[in-house]
Amino acid sequence: FMHEGCSMERRQILNAFGARVVLTPAAELTGGARQRAIKYCEESNGKSFFLNQHSNPHNALSHINGTGPELWNQFGEQLDTVIIGMGTCGTIEGISE
């Protein structure tokens, strides 16, 4: 589930990995897509589950312990800018530590 305001590239990437993309109204933003995904999972009789990256502390921790040190080890003090496509904000939250 993603809102119809998301880029075509994001949809194409998901489709390339075999996902079925369900678009939700753009006016509902990510919150609307998230709520619809949760409802879908609740009604799936255990055939699907919601990962809940937005509320999962391990989302940011994976970037605190992995992505951040990897960037620093590869670039050190030469790293002055990072451009991140935002989703759950785990990457920006994690590497900013």
PDB file of N, CA and C in Angstrom:
ATOM      1  N   PHE A   1       0.846  -1.170   0.000  1.00  0.00           N
ATOM      2  CA  PHE A   1       0.000   0.000   0.000  1.00  0.00           C
ATOM      3  C   PHE A   1       0.889   1.230   0.000  1.00  0.00           C
ATOM      4  N   MET A   2       0.628   2.139  -0.919  1.00  0.00           N
ATOM      5  CA  MET A   2       1.318   3.424  -0.946  1.00  0.00           C
ATOM      6  C   MET A   2       0.374   4.456  -1.549  1.00  0.00           C
ATOM      7  N   HIS A   3       0.540   5.692  -1.126  1.00  0.00           N
ATOM      8  CA  HIS A   3      -0.379   6.701  -1.657  1.00  0.00           C
ATOM      9  C   HIS A   3       0.013   7.052  -3.085  1.00  0.00           C
ATOM     10  N   GLU A   4      -0.981   7.445  -3.849  1.00  0.00           N
ATOM     11  CA  GLU A   4      -0.788   7.660  -5.278  1.00  0.00           C
ATOM     12  C   GLU A   4       0.112   8.848  -5.595  1.00  0.00           C
ATOM     13  N   GLY A   5       0.535   9.597  -4.588  1.00  0.00           N
ATOM     14  CA  GLY A   5       1.475  10.684  -4.800  1.00  0.00           C
ATOM     15  C   GLY A   5       2.926  10.219  -4.817  1.00  0.00           C
ATOM     16  N   CYS A   6       3.170   8.965  -4.466  1.00  0.00           N
ATOM     17  CA  CYS A   6       4.533   8.433  -4.489  1.00  0.00           C
ATOM     18  C   CYS A   6       5.014   8.326  -5.932  1.00  0.00           C
ATOM     19  N   SER A   7       6.293   8.379  -6.098  1.00  0.00           N
ATOM     20  CA  SER A   7       6.860   8.411  -7.454  1.00  0.00           C
ATOM     21  C   SER A   7       6.633   7.104  -8.211  1.00  0.00           C
ATOM     22  N   MET A   8       6.595   7.235  -9.516  1.00  0.00           N
ATOM     23  CA  MET A   8       6.460   6.079 -10.388  1.00  0.00           C
ATOM     24  C   MET A   8       7.664   5.149 -10.213  1.00  0.00           C
ATOM     25  N   GLU A   9       8.832   5.721  -9.948  1.00  0.00           N
ATOM     26  CA  GLU A   9      10.042   4.907  -9.760  1.00  0.00           C
ATOM     27  C   GLU A   9       9.901   3.977  -8.563  1.00  0.00           C
ATOM     28  N   ARG A  10       9.323   4.475  -7.483  1.00  0.00           N
ATOM     29  CA  ARG A  10       9.108   3.618  -6.305  1.00  0.00           C
ATOM     30  C   ARG A  10       8.179   2.466  -6.640  1.00  0.00           C
ATOM     31  N   ARG A  11       7.144   2.757  -7.378  1.00  0.00           N
ATOM     32  CA  ARG A  11       6.212   1.702  -7.787  1.00  0.00           C
ATOM     33  C   ARG A  11       6.908   0.677  -8.667  1.00  0.00           C
ATOM     34  N   GLN A  12       7.720   1.162  -9.600  1.00  0.00           N
ATOM     35  CA  GLN A  12       8.411   0.258 -10.522  1.00  0.00           C
ATOM     36  C   GLN A  12       9.400  -0.642  -9.791  1.00  0.00           C
ATOM     37  N   ILE A  13      10.085  -0.101  -8.798  1.00  0.00           N
ATOM     38  CA  ILE A  13      11.025  -0.913  -8.012  1.00  0.00           C
ATOM     39  C   ILE A  13      10.275  -2.026  -7.291  1.00  0.00           C
ATOM     40  N   LEU A  14       9.170  -1.675  -6.648  1.00  0.00           N
ATOM     41  CA  LEU A  14       8.382  -2.688  -5.943  1.00  0.00           C
ATOM     42  C   LEU A  14       7.844  -3.742  -6.914  1.00  0.00           C
ATOM     43  N   ASN A  15       7.346  -3.298  -8.051  1.00  0.00           N
ATOM     44  CA  ASN A  15       6.855  -4.238  -9.061  1.00  0.00           C
ATOM     45  C   ASN A  15       7.972  -5.160  -9.551  1.00  0.00           C
ATOM     46  N   ALA A  16       9.169  -4.618  -9.706  1.00  0.00           N
ATOM     47  CA  ALA A  16      10.302  -5.425 -10.168  1.00  0.00           C
ATOM     48  C   ALA A  16      10.623  -6.559  -9.204  1.00  0.00           C
ATOM     49  N   PHE A  17      10.333  -6.345  -7.915  1.00  0.00           N
ATOM     50  CA  PHE A  17      10.562  -7.385  -6.913  1.00  0.00           C
ATOM     51  C   PHE A  17       9.329  -8.267  -6.709  1.00  0.00           C
ATOM     52  N   GLY A  18       8.327  -8.082  -7.568  1.00  0.00           N
ATOM     53  CA  GLY A  18       7.163  -8.947  -7.532  1.00  0.00           C
ATOM     54  C   GLY A  18       6.034  -8.485  -6.635  1.00  0.00           C
ATOM     55  N   ALA A  19       6.134  -7.271  -6.119  1.00  0.00           N
ATOM     56  CA  ALA A  19       5.082  -6.763  -5.233  1.00  0.00           C
ATOM     57  C   ALA A  19       3.844  -6.361  -6.024  1.00  0.00           C
ATOM     58  N   ARG A  20       2.710  -6.504  -5.384  1.00  0.00           N
ATOM     59  CA  ARG A  20       1.466  -5.967  -5.925  1.00  0.00           C
ATOM     60  C   ARG A  20       1.249  -4.650  -5.205  1.00  0.00           C
ATOM     61  N   VAL A  21       1.344  -3.558  -5.922  1.00  0.00           N
ATOM     62  CA  VAL A  21       1.224  -2.229  -5.335  1.00  0.00           C
ATOM     63  C   VAL A  21      -0.245  -1.815  -5.330  1.00  0.00           C
ATOM     64  N   VAL A  22      -0.740  -1.480  -4.157  1.00  0.00           N
ATOM     65  CA  VAL A  22      -2.109  -0.992  -4.003  1.00  0.00           C
ATOM     66  C   VAL A  22      -2.018   0.488  -3.677  1.00  0.00           C
ATOM     67  N   LEU A  23      -2.552   1.323  -4.553  1.00  0.00           N
ATOM     68  CA  LEU A  23      -2.490   2.771  -4.360  1.00  0.00           C
ATOM     69  C   LEU A  23      -3.667   3.242  -3.519  1.00  0.00           C
ATOM     70  N   THR A  24      -3.375   4.180  -2.626  1.00  0.00           N
ATOM     71  CA  THR A  24      -4.400   4.786  -1.786  1.00  0.00           C
ATOM     72  C   THR A  24      -4.462   6.275  -2.143  1.00  0.00           C
ATOM     73  N   PRO A  25      -5.515   6.971  -1.752  1.00  0.00           N
ATOM     74  CA  PRO A  25      -5.641   8.386  -2.103  1.00  0.00           C
ATOM     75  C   PRO A  25      -4.457   9.226  -1.618  1.00  0.00           C
ATOM     76  N   ALA A  26      -3.958  10.069  -2.496  1.00  0.00           N
ATOM     77  CA  ALA A  26      -2.805  10.913  -2.165  1.00  0.00           C
ATOM     78  C   ALA A  26      -3.089  11.809  -0.970  1.00  0.00           C
ATOM     79  N   ALA A  27      -4.322  12.258  -0.845  1.00  0.00           N
ATOM     80  CA  ALA A  27      -4.680  13.162   0.256  1.00  0.00           C
ATOM     81  C   ALA A  27      -4.497  12.510   1.624  1.00  0.00           C
ATOM     82  N   GLU A  28      -4.512  11.178   1.673  1.00  0.00           N
ATOM     83  CA  GLU A  28      -4.340  10.465   2.942  1.00  0.00           C
ATOM     84  C   GLU A  28      -2.868  10.278   3.322  1.00  0.00           C
ATOM     85  N   LEU A  29      -1.985  10.578   2.393  1.00  0.00           N
ATOM     86  CA  LEU A  29      -0.537  10.461   2.598  1.00  0.00           C
ATOM     87  C   LEU A  29      -0.148   9.070   3.115  1.00  0.00           C
ATOM     88  N   THR A  30       1.009   8.976   3.729  1.00  0.00           N
ATOM     89  CA  THR A  30       1.512   7.688   4.201  1.00  0.00           C
ATOM     90  C   THR A  30       0.629   7.100   5.301  1.00  0.00           C
ATOM     91  N   GLY A  31       0.073   7.960   6.133  1.00  0.00           N
ATOM     92  CA  GLY A  31      -0.782   7.480   7.222  1.00  0.00           C
ATOM     93  C   GLY A  31      -1.972   6.680   6.715  1.00  0.00           C
ATOM     94  N   GLY A  32      -2.574   7.140   5.633  1.00  0.00           N
ATOM     95  CA  GLY A  32      -3.705   6.425   5.055  1.00  0.00           C
ATOM     96  C   GLY A  32      -3.300   5.081   4.486  1.00  0.00           C
ATOM     97  N   ALA A  33      -2.177   5.067   3.786  1.00  0.00           N
ATOM     98  CA  ALA A  33      -1.679   3.803   3.223  1.00  0.00           C
ATOM     99  C   ALA A  33      -1.343   2.832   4.347  1.00  0.00           C
ATOM    100  N   ARG A  34      -0.742   3.351   5.394  1.00  0.00           N
ATOM    101  CA  ARG A  34      -0.361   2.526   6.545  1.00  0.00           C
ATOM    102  C   ARG A  34      -1.605   1.915   7.212  1.00  0.00           C
ATOM    103  N   GLN A  35      -2.623   2.730   7.438  1.00  0.00           N
ATOM    104  CA  GLN A  35      -3.838   2.226   8.071  1.00  0.00           C
ATOM    105  C   GLN A  35      -4.521   1.156   7.222  1.00  0.00           C
ATOM    106  N   ARG A  36      -4.519   1.347   5.911  1.00  0.00           N
ATOM    107  CA  ARG A  36      -5.121   0.351   5.023  1.00  0.00           C
ATOM    108  C   ARG A  36      -4.307  -0.945   5.029  1.00  0.00           C
ATOM    109  N   ALA A  37      -2.985  -0.816   5.102  1.00  0.00           N
ATOM    110  CA  ALA A  37      -2.135  -2.011   5.157  1.00  0.00           C
ATOM    111  C   ALA A  37      -2.366  -2.784   6.457  1.00  0.00           C
ATOM    112  N   ILE A  38      -2.482  -2.061   7.561  1.00  0.00           N
ATOM    113  CA  ILE A  38      -2.746  -2.705   8.853  1.00  0.00           C
ATOM    114  C   ILE A  38      -4.082  -3.441   8.804  1.00  0.00           C
ATOM    115  N   LYS A  39      -5.104  -2.787   8.278  1.00  0.00           N
ATOM    116  CA  LYS A  39      -6.420  -3.415   8.176  1.00  0.00           C
ATOM    117  C   LYS A  39      -6.365  -4.666   7.302  1.00  0.00           C
ATOM    118  N   TYR A  40      -5.663  -4.570   6.189  1.00  0.00           N
ATOM    119  CA  TYR A  40      -5.512  -5.726   5.293  1.00  0.00           C
ATOM    120  C   TYR A  40      -4.879  -6.901   6.044  1.00  0.00           C
ATOM    121  N   CYS A  41      -3.821  -6.625   6.782  1.00  0.00           N
ATOM    122  CA  CYS A  41      -3.135  -7.687   7.517  1.00  0.00           C
ATOM    123  C   CYS A  41      -4.023  -8.283   8.602  1.00  0.00           C
ATOM    124  N   GLU A  42      -4.767  -7.431   9.288  1.00  0.00           N
ATOM    125  CA  GLU A  42      -5.664  -7.914  10.343  1.00  0.00           C
ATOM    126  C   GLU A  42      -6.745  -8.831   9.777  1.00  0.00           C
ATOM    127  N   GLU A  43      -7.151  -8.576   8.549  1.00  0.00           N
ATOM    128  CA  GLU A  43      -8.224  -9.359   7.927  1.00  0.00           C
ATOM    129  C   GLU A  43      -7.717 -10.538   7.101  1.00  0.00           C
ATOM    130  N   SER A  44      -6.419 -10.799   7.127  1.00  0.00           N
ATOM    131  CA  SER A  44      -5.835 -11.825   6.262  1.00  0.00           C
ATOM    132  C   SER A  44      -5.805 -13.221   6.877  1.00  0.00           C
ATOM    133  N   ASN A  45      -6.379 -13.387   8.061  1.00  0.00           N
ATOM    134  CA  ASN A  45      -6.402 -14.696   8.733  1.00  0.00           C
ATOM    135  C   ASN A  45      -5.002 -15.297   8.905  1.00  0.00           C
ATOM    136  N   GLY A  46      -4.055 -14.446   9.287  1.00  0.00           N
ATOM    137  CA  GLY A  46      -2.700 -14.914   9.550  1.00  0.00           C
ATOM    138  C   GLY A  46      -1.841 -15.148   8.316  1.00  0.00           C
ATOM    139  N   LYS A  47      -2.335 -14.793   7.135  1.00  0.00           N
ATOM    140  CA  LYS A  47      -1.571 -15.011   5.906  1.00  0.00           C
ATOM    141  C   LYS A  47      -0.625 -13.853   5.595  1.00  0.00           C
ATOM    142  N   SER A  48      -0.741 -12.765   6.328  1.00  0.00           N
ATOM    143  CA  SER A  48       0.165 -11.634   6.144  1.00  0.00           C
ATOM    144  C   SER A  48       0.352 -10.935   7.492  1.00  0.00           C
ATOM    145  N   PHE A  49       1.391 -10.146   7.593  1.00  0.00           N
ATOM    146  CA  PHE A  49       1.657  -9.416   8.824  1.00  0.00           C
ATOM    147  C   PHE A  49       2.243  -8.059   8.476  1.00  0.00           C
ATOM    148  N   PHE A  50       2.103  -7.130   9.388  1.00  0.00           N
ATOM    149  CA  PHE A  50       2.556  -5.759   9.189  1.00  0.00           C
ATOM    150  C   PHE A  50       3.878  -5.566   9.922  1.00  0.00           C
ATOM    151  N   LEU A  51       4.924  -5.185   9.211  1.00  0.00           N
ATOM    152  CA  LEU A  51       6.253  -5.051   9.813  1.00  0.00           C
ATOM    153  C   LEU A  51       6.385  -3.833  10.725  1.00  0.00           C
ATOM    154  N   ASN A  52       5.617  -2.802  10.462  1.00  0.00           N
ATOM    155  CA  ASN A  52       5.573  -1.609  11.304  1.00  0.00           C
ATOM    156  C   ASN A  52       6.940  -0.954  11.495  1.00  0.00           C
ATOM    157  N   GLN A  53       7.604  -0.661  10.407  1.00  0.00           N
ATOM    158  CA  GLN A  53       8.906  -0.018  10.480  1.00  0.00           C
ATOM    159  C   GLN A  53       8.852   1.344  11.157  1.00  0.00           C
ATOM    160  N   HIS A  54       7.723   2.049  11.046  1.00  0.00           N
ATOM    161  CA  HIS A  54       7.612   3.375  11.650  1.00  0.00           C
ATOM    162  C   HIS A  54       7.788   3.336  13.164  1.00  0.00           C
ATOM    163  N   SER A  55       7.341   2.271  13.799  1.00  0.00           N
ATOM    164  CA  SER A  55       7.401   2.180  15.261  1.00  0.00           C
ATOM    165  C   SER A  55       8.416   1.159  15.762  1.00  0.00           C
ATOM    166  N   ASN A  56       9.165   0.567  14.872  1.00  0.00           N
ATOM    167  CA  ASN A  56      10.121  -0.470  15.246  1.00  0.00           C
ATOM    168  C   ASN A  56      11.472   0.169  15.584  1.00  0.00           C
ATOM    169  N   PRO A  57      11.916   0.101  16.837  1.00  0.00           N
ATOM    170  CA  PRO A  57      13.194   0.721  17.200  1.00  0.00           C
ATOM    171  C   PRO A  57      14.387   0.104  16.463  1.00  0.00           C
ATOM    172  N   HIS A  58      14.233  -1.110  15.986  1.00  0.00           N
ATOM    173  CA  HIS A  58      15.326  -1.748  15.260  1.00  0.00           C
ATOM    174  C   HIS A  58      15.533  -1.127  13.883  1.00  0.00           C
ATOM    175  N   ASN A  59      14.545  -0.402  13.390  1.00  0.00           N
ATOM    176  CA  ASN A  59      14.681   0.298  12.113  1.00  0.00           C
ATOM    177  C   ASN A  59      15.853   1.274  12.191  1.00  0.00           C
ATOM    178  N   ALA A  60      15.812   2.184  13.148  1.00  0.00           N
ATOM    179  CA  ALA A  60      16.906   3.143  13.306  1.00  0.00           C
ATOM    180  C   ALA A  60      18.180   2.462  13.798  1.00  0.00           C
ATOM    181  N   LEU A  61      18.047   1.475  14.687  1.00  0.00           N
ATOM    182  CA  LEU A  61      19.229   0.792  15.219  1.00  0.00           C
ATOM    183  C   LEU A  61      20.055   0.124  14.129  1.00  0.00           C
ATOM    184  N   SER A  62      19.378  -0.399  13.109  1.00  0.00           N
ATOM    185  CA  SER A  62      20.133  -1.039  12.020  1.00  0.00           C
ATOM    186  C   SER A  62      21.017  -0.029  11.310  1.00  0.00           C
ATOM    187  N   HIS A  63      20.586   1.225  11.275  1.00  0.00           N
ATOM    188  CA  HIS A  63      21.393   2.266  10.629  1.00  0.00           C
ATOM    189  C   HIS A  63      22.415   2.864  11.600  1.00  0.00           C
ATOM    190  N   ILE A  64      22.072   2.878  12.889  1.00  0.00           N
ATOM    191  CA  ILE A  64      23.050   3.318  13.888  1.00  0.00           C
ATOM    192  C   ILE A  64      24.226   2.346  13.911  1.00  0.00           C
ATOM    193  N   ASN A  65      23.918   1.057  13.882  1.00  0.00           N
ATOM    194  CA  ASN A  65      24.959   0.031  13.992  1.00  0.00           C
ATOM    195  C   ASN A  65      25.542  -0.408  12.657  1.00  0.00           C
ATOM    196  N   GLY A  66      24.858  -0.126  11.570  1.00  0.00           N
ATOM    197  CA  GLY A  66      25.316  -0.611  10.264  1.00  0.00           C
ATOM    198  C   GLY A  66      25.642   0.486   9.280  1.00  0.00           C
ATOM    199  N   THR A  67      24.625   1.161   8.780  1.00  0.00           N
ATOM    200  CA  THR A  67      24.810   2.150   7.720  1.00  0.00           C
ATOM    201  C   THR A  67      25.707   3.299   8.148  1.00  0.00           C
ATOM    202  N   GLY A  68      25.460   3.846   9.348  1.00  0.00           N
ATOM    203  CA  GLY A  68      26.267   4.973   9.831  1.00  0.00           C
ATOM    204  C   GLY A  68      27.751   4.653   9.904  1.00  0.00           C
ATOM    205  N   PRO A  69      28.140   3.593  10.631  1.00  0.00           N
ATOM    206  CA  PRO A  69      29.554   3.231  10.690  1.00  0.00           C
ATOM    207  C   PRO A  69      30.141   2.879   9.314  1.00  0.00           C
ATOM    208  N   GLU A  70      29.344   2.251   8.469  1.00  0.00           N
ATOM    209  CA  GLU A  70      29.833   1.914   7.129  1.00  0.00           C
ATOM    210  C   GLU A  70      30.173   3.183   6.350  1.00  0.00           C
ATOM    211  N   LEU A  71      29.289   4.176   6.394  1.00  0.00           N
ATOM    212  CA  LEU A  71      29.570   5.440   5.709  1.00  0.00           C
ATOM    213  C   LEU A  71      30.816   6.101   6.283  1.00  0.00           C
ATOM    214  N   TRP A  72      30.903   6.137   7.610  1.00  0.00           N
ATOM    215  CA  TRP A  72      32.047   6.799   8.249  1.00  0.00           C
ATOM    216  C   TRP A  72      33.346   6.064   7.934  1.00  0.00           C
ATOM    217  N   ASN A  73      33.320   4.728   7.946  1.00  0.00           N
ATOM    218  CA  ASN A  73      34.526   3.952   7.641  1.00  0.00           C
ATOM    219  C   ASN A  73      34.980   4.157   6.204  1.00  0.00           C
ATOM    220  N   GLN A  74      34.042   4.336   5.285  1.00  0.00           N
ATOM    221  CA  GLN A  74      34.404   4.504   3.885  1.00  0.00           C
ATOM    222  C   GLN A  74      34.811   5.934   3.544  1.00  0.00           C
ATOM    223  N   PHE A  75      34.218   6.929   4.209  1.00  0.00           N
ATOM    224  CA  PHE A  75      34.453   8.321   3.838  1.00  0.00           C
ATOM    225  C   PHE A  75      35.124   9.150   4.917  1.00  0.00           C
ATOM    226  N   GLY A  76      34.995   8.752   6.170  1.00  0.00           N
ATOM    227  CA  GLY A  76      35.600   9.493   7.266  1.00  0.00           C
ATOM    228  C   GLY A  76      35.198  10.947   7.264  1.00  0.00           C
ATOM    229  N   GLU A  77      36.165  11.818   7.533  1.00  0.00           N
ATOM    230  CA  GLU A  77      35.871  13.245   7.620  1.00  0.00           C
ATOM    231  C   GLU A  77      35.627  13.885   6.264  1.00  0.00           C
ATOM    232  N   GLN A  78      35.783  13.130   5.194  1.00  0.00           N
ATOM    233  CA  GLN A  78      35.486  13.661   3.862  1.00  0.00           C
ATOM    234  C   GLN A  78      33.990  13.678   3.586  1.00  0.00           C
ATOM    235  N   LEU A  79      33.225  12.996   4.413  1.00  0.00           N
ATOM    236  CA  LEU A  79      31.777  12.946   4.238  1.00  0.00           C
ATOM    237  C   LEU A  79      31.160  14.220   4.800  1.00  0.00           C
ATOM    238  N   ASP A  80      30.538  15.008   3.923  1.00  0.00           N
ATOM    239  CA  ASP A  80      29.900  16.220   4.408  1.00  0.00           C
ATOM    240  C   ASP A  80      28.432  16.331   4.005  1.00  0.00           C
ATOM    241  N   THR A  81      27.973  15.456   3.122  1.00  0.00           N
ATOM    242  CA  THR A  81      26.585  15.504   2.685  1.00  0.00           C
ATOM    243  C   THR A  81      26.076  14.094   2.428  1.00  0.00           C
ATOM    244  N   VAL A  82      24.856  13.826   2.871  1.00  0.00           N
ATOM    245  CA  VAL A  82      24.182  12.558   2.587  1.00  0.00           C
ATOM    246  C   VAL A  82      22.788  12.903   2.075  1.00  0.00           C
ATOM    247  N   ILE A  83      22.427  12.346   0.945  1.00  0.00           N
ATOM    248  CA  ILE A  83      21.090  12.561   0.393  1.00  0.00           C
ATOM    249  C   ILE A  83      20.313  11.271   0.573  1.00  0.00           C
ATOM    250  N   ILE A  84      19.144  11.379   1.207  1.00  0.00           N
ATOM    251  CA  ILE A  84      18.362  10.202   1.566  1.00  0.00           C
ATOM    252  C   ILE A  84      16.923  10.385   1.091  1.00  0.00           C
ATOM    253  N   GLY A  85      16.394   9.364   0.437  1.00  0.00           N
ATOM    254  CA  GLY A  85      14.976   9.345   0.124  1.00  0.00           C
ATOM    255  C   GLY A  85      14.237   8.905   1.376  1.00  0.00           C
ATOM    256  N   MET A  86      13.339   9.746   1.861  1.00  0.00           N
ATOM    257  CA  MET A  86      12.696   9.453   3.137  1.00  0.00           C
ATOM    258  C   MET A  86      11.488   8.547   2.975  1.00  0.00           C
ATOM    259  N   GLY A  87      11.387   7.619   3.890  1.00  0.00           N
ATOM    260  CA  GLY A  87      10.243   6.733   3.979  1.00  0.00           C
ATOM    261  C   GLY A  87       9.811   6.699   5.433  1.00  0.00           C
ATOM    262  N   THR A  88      10.384   5.770   6.186  1.00  0.00           N
ATOM    263  CA  THR A  88      10.066   5.676   7.607  1.00  0.00           C
ATOM    264  C   THR A  88      10.965   6.571   8.450  1.00  0.00           C
ATOM    265  N   CYS A  89      11.960   7.172   7.857  1.00  0.00           N
ATOM    266  CA  CYS A  89      12.939   8.049   8.502  1.00  0.00           C
ATOM    267  C   CYS A  89      13.963   7.283   9.329  1.00  0.00           C
ATOM    268  N   GLY A  90      13.967   5.953   9.246  1.00  0.00           N
ATOM    269  CA  GLY A  90      14.939   5.156   9.990  1.00  0.00           C
ATOM    270  C   GLY A  90      16.368   5.439   9.580  1.00  0.00           C
ATOM    271  N   THR A  91      16.603   5.638   8.291  1.00  0.00           N
ATOM    272  CA  THR A  91      17.969   5.894   7.816  1.00  0.00           C
ATOM    273  C   THR A  91      18.485   7.214   8.352  1.00  0.00           C
ATOM    274  N   ILE A  92      17.716   8.277   8.173  1.00  0.00           N
ATOM    275  CA  ILE A  92      18.176   9.597   8.646  1.00  0.00           C
ATOM    276  C   ILE A  92      18.318   9.620  10.162  1.00  0.00           C
ATOM    277  N   GLU A  93      17.398   8.986  10.855  1.00  0.00           N
ATOM    278  CA  GLU A  93      17.469   8.930  12.319  1.00  0.00           C
ATOM    279  C   GLU A  93      18.706   8.150  12.753  1.00  0.00           C
ATOM    280  N   GLY A  94      18.947   7.022  12.091  1.00  0.00           N
ATOM    281  CA  GLY A  94      20.065   6.174  12.479  1.00  0.00           C
ATOM    282  C   GLY A  94      21.422   6.729  12.159  1.00  0.00           C
ATOM    283  N   ILE A  95      21.622   7.239  10.943  1.00  0.00           N
ATOM    284  CA  ILE A  95      22.969   7.718  10.592  1.00  0.00           C
ATOM    285  C   ILE A  95      23.288   9.051  11.238  1.00  0.00           C
ATOM    286  N   SER A  96      22.266   9.775  11.707  1.00  0.00           N
ATOM    287  CA  SER A  96      22.548  11.058  12.366  1.00  0.00           C
ATOM    288  C   SER A  96      23.126  10.853  13.758  1.00  0.00           C
ATOM    289  N   GLU A  97      23.003   9.638  14.286  1.00  0.00           N
ATOM    290  CA  GLU A  97      23.600   9.342  15.581  1.00  0.00           C
ATOM    291  C   GLU A  97      25.105   9.398  15.450  1.00  0.00           C
TER     292      GLU A  97
END
